[in-house]
XYZ file of N, CA, C and O in Angstrom:
604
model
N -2.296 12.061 -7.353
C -1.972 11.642 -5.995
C -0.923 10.535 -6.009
O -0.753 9.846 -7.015
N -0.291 10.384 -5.001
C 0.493 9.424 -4.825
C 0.321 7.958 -4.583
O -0.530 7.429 -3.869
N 1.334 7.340 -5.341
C 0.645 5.739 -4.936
C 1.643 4.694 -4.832
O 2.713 4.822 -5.427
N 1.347 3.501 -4.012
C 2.210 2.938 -3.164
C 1.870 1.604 -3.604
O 0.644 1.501 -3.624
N 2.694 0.089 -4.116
C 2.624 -0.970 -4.120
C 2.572 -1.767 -2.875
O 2.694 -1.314 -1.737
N 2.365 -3.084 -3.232
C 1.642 -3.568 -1.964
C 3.344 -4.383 -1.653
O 3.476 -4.974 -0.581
N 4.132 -4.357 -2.307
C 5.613 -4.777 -2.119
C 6.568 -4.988 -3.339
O 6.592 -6.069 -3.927
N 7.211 -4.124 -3.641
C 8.148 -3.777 -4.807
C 9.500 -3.576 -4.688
O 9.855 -2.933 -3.701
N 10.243 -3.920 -5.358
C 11.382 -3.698 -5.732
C 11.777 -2.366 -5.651
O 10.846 -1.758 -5.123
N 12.713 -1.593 -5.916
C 13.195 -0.824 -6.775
C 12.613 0.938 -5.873
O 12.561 2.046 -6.409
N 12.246 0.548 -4.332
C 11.879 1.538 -3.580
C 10.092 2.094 -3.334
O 9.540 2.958 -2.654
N 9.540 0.771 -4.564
C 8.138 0.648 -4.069
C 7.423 0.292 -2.582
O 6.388 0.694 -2.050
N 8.434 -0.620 -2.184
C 8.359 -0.742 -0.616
C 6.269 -1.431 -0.164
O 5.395 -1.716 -0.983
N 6.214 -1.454 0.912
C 4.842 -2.283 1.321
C 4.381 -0.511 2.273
O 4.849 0.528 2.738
N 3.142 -1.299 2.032
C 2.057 0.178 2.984
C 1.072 -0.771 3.640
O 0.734 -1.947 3.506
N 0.646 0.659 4.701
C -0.457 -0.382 5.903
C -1.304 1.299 5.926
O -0.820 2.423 5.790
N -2.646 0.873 6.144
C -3.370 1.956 6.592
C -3.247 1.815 8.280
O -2.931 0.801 8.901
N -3.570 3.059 8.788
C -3.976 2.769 10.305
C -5.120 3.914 10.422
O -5.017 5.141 10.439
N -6.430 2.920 10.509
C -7.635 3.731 10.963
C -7.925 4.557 11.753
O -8.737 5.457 11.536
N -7.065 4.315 13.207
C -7.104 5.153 14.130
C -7.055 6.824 13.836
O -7.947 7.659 13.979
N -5.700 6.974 13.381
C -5.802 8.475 12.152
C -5.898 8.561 11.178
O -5.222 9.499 10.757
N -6.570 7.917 10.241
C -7.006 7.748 9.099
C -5.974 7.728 8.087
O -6.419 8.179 7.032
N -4.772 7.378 8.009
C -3.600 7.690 7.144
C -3.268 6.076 6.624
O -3.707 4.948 6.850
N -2.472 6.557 5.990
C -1.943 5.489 5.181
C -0.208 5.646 4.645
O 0.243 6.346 3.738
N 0.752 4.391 5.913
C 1.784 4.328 5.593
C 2.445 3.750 4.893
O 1.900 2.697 4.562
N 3.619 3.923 4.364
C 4.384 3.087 3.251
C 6.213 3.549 3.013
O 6.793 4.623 2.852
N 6.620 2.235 3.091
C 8.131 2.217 3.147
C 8.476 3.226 1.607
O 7.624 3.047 0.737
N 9.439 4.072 1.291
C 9.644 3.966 -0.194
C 11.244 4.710 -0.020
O 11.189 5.812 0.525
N 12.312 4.349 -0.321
C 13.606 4.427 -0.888
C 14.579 5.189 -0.161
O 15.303 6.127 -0.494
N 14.374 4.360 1.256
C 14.984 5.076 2.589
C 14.187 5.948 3.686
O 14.767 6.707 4.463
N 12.767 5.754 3.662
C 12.057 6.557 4.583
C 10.824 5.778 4.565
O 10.513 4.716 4.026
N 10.226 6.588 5.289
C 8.456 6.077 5.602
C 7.930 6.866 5.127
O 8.548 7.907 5.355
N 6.727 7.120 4.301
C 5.830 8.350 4.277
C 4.581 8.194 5.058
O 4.413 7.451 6.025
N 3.436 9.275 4.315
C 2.195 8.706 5.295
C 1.460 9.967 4.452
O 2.060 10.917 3.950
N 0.294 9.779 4.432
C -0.817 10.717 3.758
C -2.263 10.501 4.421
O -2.827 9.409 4.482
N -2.832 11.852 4.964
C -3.788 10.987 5.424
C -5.233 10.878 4.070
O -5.621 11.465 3.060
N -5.571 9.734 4.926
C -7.024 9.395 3.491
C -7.606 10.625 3.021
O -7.669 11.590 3.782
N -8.009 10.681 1.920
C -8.702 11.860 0.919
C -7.838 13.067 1.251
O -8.257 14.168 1.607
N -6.333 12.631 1.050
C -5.708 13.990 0.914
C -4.788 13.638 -0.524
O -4.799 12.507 -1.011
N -4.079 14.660 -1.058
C -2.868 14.508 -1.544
C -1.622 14.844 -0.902
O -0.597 14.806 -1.582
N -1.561 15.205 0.456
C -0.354 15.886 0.901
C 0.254 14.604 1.378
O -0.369 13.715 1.959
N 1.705 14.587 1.037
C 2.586 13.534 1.505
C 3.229 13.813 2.551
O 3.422 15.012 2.756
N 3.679 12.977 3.386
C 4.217 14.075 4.248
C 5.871 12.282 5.032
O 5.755 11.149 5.499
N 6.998 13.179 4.685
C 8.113 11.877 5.394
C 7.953 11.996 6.658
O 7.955 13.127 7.144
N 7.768 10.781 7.526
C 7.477 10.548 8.945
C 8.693 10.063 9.324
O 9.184 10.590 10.322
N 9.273 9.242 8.813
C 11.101 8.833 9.008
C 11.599 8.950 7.819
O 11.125 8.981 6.684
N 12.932 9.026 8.401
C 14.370 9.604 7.090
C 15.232 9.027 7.161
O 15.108 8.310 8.154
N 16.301 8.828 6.602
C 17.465 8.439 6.699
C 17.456 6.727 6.823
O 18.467 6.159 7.236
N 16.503 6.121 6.517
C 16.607 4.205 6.450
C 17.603 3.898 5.332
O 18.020 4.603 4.413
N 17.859 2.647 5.679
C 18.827 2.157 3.972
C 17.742 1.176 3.126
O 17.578 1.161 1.906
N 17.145 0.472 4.007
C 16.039 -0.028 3.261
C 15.082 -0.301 3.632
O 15.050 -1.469 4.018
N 13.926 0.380 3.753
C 12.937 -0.310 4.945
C 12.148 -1.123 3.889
O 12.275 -0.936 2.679
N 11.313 -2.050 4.450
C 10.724 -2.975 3.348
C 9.478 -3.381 3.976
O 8.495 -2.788 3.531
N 9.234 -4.314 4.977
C 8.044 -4.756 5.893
C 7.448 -3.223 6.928
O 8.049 -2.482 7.708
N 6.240 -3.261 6.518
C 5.706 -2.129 7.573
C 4.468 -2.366 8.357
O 3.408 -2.478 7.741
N 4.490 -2.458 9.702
C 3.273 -2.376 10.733
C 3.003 -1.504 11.701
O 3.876 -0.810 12.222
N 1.640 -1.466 12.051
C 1.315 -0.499 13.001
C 0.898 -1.417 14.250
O 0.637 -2.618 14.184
N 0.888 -0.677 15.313
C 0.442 -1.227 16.585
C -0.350 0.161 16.984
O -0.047 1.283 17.388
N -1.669 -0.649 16.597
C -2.814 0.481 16.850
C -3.074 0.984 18.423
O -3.318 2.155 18.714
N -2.973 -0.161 19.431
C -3.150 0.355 20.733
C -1.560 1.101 21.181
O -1.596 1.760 22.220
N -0.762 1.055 20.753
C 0.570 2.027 21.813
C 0.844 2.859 20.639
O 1.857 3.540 20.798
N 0.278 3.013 19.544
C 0.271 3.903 18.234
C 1.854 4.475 17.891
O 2.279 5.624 17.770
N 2.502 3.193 17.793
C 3.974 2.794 17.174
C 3.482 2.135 15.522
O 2.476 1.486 15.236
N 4.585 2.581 14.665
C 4.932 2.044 13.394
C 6.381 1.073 13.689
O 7.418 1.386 14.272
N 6.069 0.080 13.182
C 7.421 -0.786 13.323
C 7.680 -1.062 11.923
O 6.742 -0.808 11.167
N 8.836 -1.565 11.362
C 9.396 -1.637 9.982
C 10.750 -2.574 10.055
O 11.369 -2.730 11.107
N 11.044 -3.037 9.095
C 11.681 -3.887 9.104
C 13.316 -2.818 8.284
O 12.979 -1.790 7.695
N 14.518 -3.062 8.308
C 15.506 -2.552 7.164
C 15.967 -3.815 6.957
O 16.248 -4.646 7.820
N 16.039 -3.935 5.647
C 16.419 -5.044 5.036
C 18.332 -4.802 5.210
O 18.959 -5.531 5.979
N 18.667 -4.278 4.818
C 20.264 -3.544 4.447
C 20.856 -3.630 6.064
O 21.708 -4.244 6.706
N 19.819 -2.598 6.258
C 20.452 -2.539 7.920
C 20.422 -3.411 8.954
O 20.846 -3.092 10.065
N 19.913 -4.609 8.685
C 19.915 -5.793 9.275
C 19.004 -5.218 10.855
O 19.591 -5.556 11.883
N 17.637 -4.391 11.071
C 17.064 -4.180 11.967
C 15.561 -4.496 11.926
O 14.938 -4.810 10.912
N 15.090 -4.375 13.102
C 13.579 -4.094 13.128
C 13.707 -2.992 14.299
O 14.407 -3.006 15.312
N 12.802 -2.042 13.820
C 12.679 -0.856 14.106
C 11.594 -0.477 14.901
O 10.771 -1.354 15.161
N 11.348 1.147 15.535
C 9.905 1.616 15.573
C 9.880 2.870 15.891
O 10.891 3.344 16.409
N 8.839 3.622 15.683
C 8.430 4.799 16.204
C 6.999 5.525 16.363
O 5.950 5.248 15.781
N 7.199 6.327 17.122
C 5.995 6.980 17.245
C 5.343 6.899 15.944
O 5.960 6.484 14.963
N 3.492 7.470 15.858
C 3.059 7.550 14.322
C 3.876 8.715 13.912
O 4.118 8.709 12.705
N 4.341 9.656 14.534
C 4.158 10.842 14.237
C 5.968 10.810 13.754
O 6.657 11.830 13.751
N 6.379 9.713 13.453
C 7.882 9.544 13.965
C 9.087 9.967 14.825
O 10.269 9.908 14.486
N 8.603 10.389 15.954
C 9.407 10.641 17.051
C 9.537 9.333 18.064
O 8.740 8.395 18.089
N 10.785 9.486 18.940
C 11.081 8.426 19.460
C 11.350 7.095 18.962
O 11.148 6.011 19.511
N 12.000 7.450 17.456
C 12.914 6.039 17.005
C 13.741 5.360 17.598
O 14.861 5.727 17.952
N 12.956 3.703 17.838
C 14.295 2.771 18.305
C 14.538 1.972 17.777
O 13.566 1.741 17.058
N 15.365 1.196 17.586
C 15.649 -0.369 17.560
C 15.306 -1.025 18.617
O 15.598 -0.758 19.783
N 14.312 -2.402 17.980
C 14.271 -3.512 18.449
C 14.994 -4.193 18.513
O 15.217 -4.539 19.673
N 15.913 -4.913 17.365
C 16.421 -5.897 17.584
C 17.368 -5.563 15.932
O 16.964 -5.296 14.800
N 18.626 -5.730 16.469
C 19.855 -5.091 15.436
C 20.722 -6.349 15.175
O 20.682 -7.279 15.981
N 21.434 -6.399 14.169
C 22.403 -7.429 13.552
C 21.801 -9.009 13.200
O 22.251 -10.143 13.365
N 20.447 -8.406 12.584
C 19.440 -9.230 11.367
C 20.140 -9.685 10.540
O 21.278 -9.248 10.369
N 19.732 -10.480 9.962
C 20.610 -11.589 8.341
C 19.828 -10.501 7.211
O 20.458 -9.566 6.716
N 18.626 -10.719 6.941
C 17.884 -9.939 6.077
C 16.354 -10.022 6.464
O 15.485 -10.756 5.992
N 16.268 -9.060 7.461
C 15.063 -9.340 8.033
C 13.767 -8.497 6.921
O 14.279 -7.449 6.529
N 12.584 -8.626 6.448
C 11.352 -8.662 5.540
C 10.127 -8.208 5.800
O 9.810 -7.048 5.534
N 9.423 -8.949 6.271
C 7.873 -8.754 6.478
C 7.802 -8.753 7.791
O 8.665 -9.273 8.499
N 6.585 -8.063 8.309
C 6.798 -7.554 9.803
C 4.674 -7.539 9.880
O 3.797 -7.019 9.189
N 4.694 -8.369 11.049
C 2.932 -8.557 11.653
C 3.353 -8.256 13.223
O 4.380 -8.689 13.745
N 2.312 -7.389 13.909
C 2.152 -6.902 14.939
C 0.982 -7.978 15.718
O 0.008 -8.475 15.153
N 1.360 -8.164 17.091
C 0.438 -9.353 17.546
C 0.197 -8.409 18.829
O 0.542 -7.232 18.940
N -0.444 -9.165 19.721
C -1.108 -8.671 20.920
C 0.451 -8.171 22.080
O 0.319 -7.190 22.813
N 1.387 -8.727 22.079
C 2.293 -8.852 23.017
C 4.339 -8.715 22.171
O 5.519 -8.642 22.513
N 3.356 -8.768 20.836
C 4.935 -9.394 20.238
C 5.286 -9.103 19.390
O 4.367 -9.063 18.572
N 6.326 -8.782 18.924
C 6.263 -8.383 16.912
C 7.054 -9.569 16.432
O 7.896 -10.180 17.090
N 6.554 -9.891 14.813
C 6.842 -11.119 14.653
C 7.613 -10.212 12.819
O 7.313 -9.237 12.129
N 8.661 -11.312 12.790
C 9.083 -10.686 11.115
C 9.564 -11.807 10.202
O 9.703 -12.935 10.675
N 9.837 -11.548 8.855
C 10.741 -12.743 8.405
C 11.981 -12.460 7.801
O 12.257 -11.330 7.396
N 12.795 -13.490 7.712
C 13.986 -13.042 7.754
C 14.356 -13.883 6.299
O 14.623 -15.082 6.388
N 14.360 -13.380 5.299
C 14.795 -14.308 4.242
C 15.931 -14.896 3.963
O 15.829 -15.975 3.378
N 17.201 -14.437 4.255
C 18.083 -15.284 3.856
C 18.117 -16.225 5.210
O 17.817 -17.391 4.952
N 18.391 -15.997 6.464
C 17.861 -17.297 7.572
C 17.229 -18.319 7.294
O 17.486 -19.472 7.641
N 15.611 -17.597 6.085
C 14.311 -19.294 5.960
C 13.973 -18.825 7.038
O 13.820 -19.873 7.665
N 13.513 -17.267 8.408
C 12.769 -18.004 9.433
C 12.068 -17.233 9.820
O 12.196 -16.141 9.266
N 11.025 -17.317 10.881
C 10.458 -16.280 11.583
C 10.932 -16.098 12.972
O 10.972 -17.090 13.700
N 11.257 -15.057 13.374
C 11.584 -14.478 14.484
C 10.396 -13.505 15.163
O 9.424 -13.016 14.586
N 10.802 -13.375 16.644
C 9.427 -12.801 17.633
C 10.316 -12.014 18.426
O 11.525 -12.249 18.415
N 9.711 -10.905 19.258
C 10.107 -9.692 19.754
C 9.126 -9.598 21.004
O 7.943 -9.439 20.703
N 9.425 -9.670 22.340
C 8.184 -9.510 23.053
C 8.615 -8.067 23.403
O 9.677 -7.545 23.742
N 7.187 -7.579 23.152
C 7.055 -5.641 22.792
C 7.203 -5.190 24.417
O 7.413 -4.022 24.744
N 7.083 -6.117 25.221
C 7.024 -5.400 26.764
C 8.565 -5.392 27.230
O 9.053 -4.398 27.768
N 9.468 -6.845 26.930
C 11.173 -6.790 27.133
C 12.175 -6.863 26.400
O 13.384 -6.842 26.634
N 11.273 -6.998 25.030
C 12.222 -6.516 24.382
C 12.884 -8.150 23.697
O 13.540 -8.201 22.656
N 12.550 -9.294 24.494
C 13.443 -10.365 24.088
C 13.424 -10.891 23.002
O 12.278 -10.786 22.566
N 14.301 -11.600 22.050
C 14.206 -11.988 20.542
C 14.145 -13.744 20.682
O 14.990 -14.217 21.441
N 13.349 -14.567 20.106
C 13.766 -15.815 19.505
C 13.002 -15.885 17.864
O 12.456 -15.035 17.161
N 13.315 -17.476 17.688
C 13.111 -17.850 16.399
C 11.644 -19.114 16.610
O 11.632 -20.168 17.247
N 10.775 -18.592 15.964
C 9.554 -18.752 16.246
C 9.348 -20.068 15.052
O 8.333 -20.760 15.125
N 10.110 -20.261 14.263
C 10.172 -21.186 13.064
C 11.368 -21.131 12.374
O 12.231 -20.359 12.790
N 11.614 -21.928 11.227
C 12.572 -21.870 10.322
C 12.552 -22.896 9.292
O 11.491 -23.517 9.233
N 13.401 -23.209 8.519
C 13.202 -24.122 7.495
C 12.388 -23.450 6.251
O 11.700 -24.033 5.414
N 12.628 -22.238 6.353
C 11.371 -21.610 5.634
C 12.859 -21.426 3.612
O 14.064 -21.587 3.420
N 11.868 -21.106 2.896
C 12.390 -21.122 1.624
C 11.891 -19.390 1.163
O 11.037 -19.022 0.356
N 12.737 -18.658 1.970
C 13.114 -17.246 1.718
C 11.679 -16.260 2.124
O 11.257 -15.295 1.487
N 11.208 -16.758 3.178
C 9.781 -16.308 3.292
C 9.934 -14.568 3.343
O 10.861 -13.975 3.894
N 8.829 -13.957 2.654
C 8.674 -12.530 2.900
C 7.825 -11.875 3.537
O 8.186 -10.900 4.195
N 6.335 -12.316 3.474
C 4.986 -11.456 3.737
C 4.430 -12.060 5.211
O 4.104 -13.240 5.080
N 4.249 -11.577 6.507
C 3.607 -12.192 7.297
C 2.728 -11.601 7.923
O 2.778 -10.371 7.928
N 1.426 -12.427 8.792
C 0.233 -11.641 9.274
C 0.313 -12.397 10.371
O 1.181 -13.269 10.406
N -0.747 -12.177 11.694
C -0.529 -12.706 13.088
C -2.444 -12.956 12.932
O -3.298 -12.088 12.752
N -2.533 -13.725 13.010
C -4.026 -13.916 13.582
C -4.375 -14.498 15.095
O -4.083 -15.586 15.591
N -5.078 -13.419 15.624
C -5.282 -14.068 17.336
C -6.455 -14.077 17.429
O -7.274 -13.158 17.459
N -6.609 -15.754 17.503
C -8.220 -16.161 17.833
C -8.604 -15.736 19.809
O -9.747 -15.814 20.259
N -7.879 -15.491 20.319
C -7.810 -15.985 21.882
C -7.845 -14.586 22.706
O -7.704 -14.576 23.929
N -8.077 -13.211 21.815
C -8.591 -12.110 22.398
C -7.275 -11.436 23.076
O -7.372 -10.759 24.100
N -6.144 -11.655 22.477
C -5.202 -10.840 23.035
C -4.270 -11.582 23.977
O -3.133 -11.171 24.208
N -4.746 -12.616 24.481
C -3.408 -13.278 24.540
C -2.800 -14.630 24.060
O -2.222 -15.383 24.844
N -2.951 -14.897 22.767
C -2.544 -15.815 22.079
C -0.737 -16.135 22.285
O -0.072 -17.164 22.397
N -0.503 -15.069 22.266
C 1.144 -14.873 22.233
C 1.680 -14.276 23.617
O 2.904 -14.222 23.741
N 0.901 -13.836 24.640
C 1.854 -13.449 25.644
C 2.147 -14.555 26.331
O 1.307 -15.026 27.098
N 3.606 -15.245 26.133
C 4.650 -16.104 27.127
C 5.347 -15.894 27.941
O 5.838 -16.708 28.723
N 5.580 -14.250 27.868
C 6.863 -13.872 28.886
C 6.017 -12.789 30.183
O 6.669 -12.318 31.114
C-alpha cells in the first residue's frame, strides 16, 4: 500500500485524514491524492500543482485547501476535487495551512509570518510575523466556533 510522510522533501509532501469520508489526503509531486481507509486504491483528486506542500480539510463545507509553495498560492477544492479556486495568489512562499471556524490560516516562510483568509470574503491579512521560517500550523478554538470570526 501506499504511504505518505508527515512532511518531506523531495515530493513526500504532508497528509490529513478526513473522517467524514473516511479517506486520507496527501500533497505528493504536483497533485493531491486520497485513498480511502482500508483500501489500497489511490486515486489523484488534483493535478497539475507545482508544489503543493501544507494540506487541510474543512470538514463542515467539505473543501480541501493546500498551500503551493512555487506557485506562491493558497488554494481549494471540493473533496472530490471539483471546483478549484484560489484564495489568495502572489504568496512569498506560503507552507503550512490550519483550517479554523471562519478562516484559513497558513505560513509563509520566507516572509517569517502567518497570514489569515476569512473563508466567507475572502479577505487576506498578516496575523503575526517575526517568525524564523515557520512551517507547520494548527488552529485551536476554545470558544465553540467563533474564536476567529472578525469580519
Amino acid at each position: 500500500p501506499p504511504t505518505a510522510r508527515s512532511r518531506g522533501r523531495g515530493g513526500g509532501g504532508e497528509w490529513v485524514g478526513a473522517q467524514a469520508s473516511g479517506s486520507v489526503f496527501w500533497t505528493c509531486w504536483g497533485r493531491i491524492r486520497s485513498c480511502q481507509l482500508g483500501s489500497s486504491v489511490v486515486t489523484d483528486v488534483v493535478k497539475g500543482l507545482l508544489d503543493p506542500r501544507g494540506i487541510a480539510i474543512d470538514r463542515a463545507r467539505g473543501r480541501l485547501f493546500w498551500t503551493d509553495y512555487r506557485a506562491g498560492k493558497v488554494q481549494c477544492a471540493n473533496l472530490d476535487g471539483s471546483r478549484m479556486c484560489d484564495v489568495a495568489t502572489g504568496l512569498s512562499s506560503p507552507f503550512g495551512i490550519a483550517v479554523g471556524p471562519n478562516r484559513i490560516f497558513w505560513t509563509d516562510r520566507k516572509q517569517g509570518a502567518i497570514y489569515s483568509a476569512c473563508l466567507r470574503k475572502g479577505s487576506v491579512r498578516k496575523v503575526l510575523d517575526g517568525l524564523h521560517q515557520p512551517e507547520g500550523i494548527a488552529v485551536f478554538n476554545s470558544a465553540g466556533g467563533h474564536a476567529f470570526d472578525t469580519e
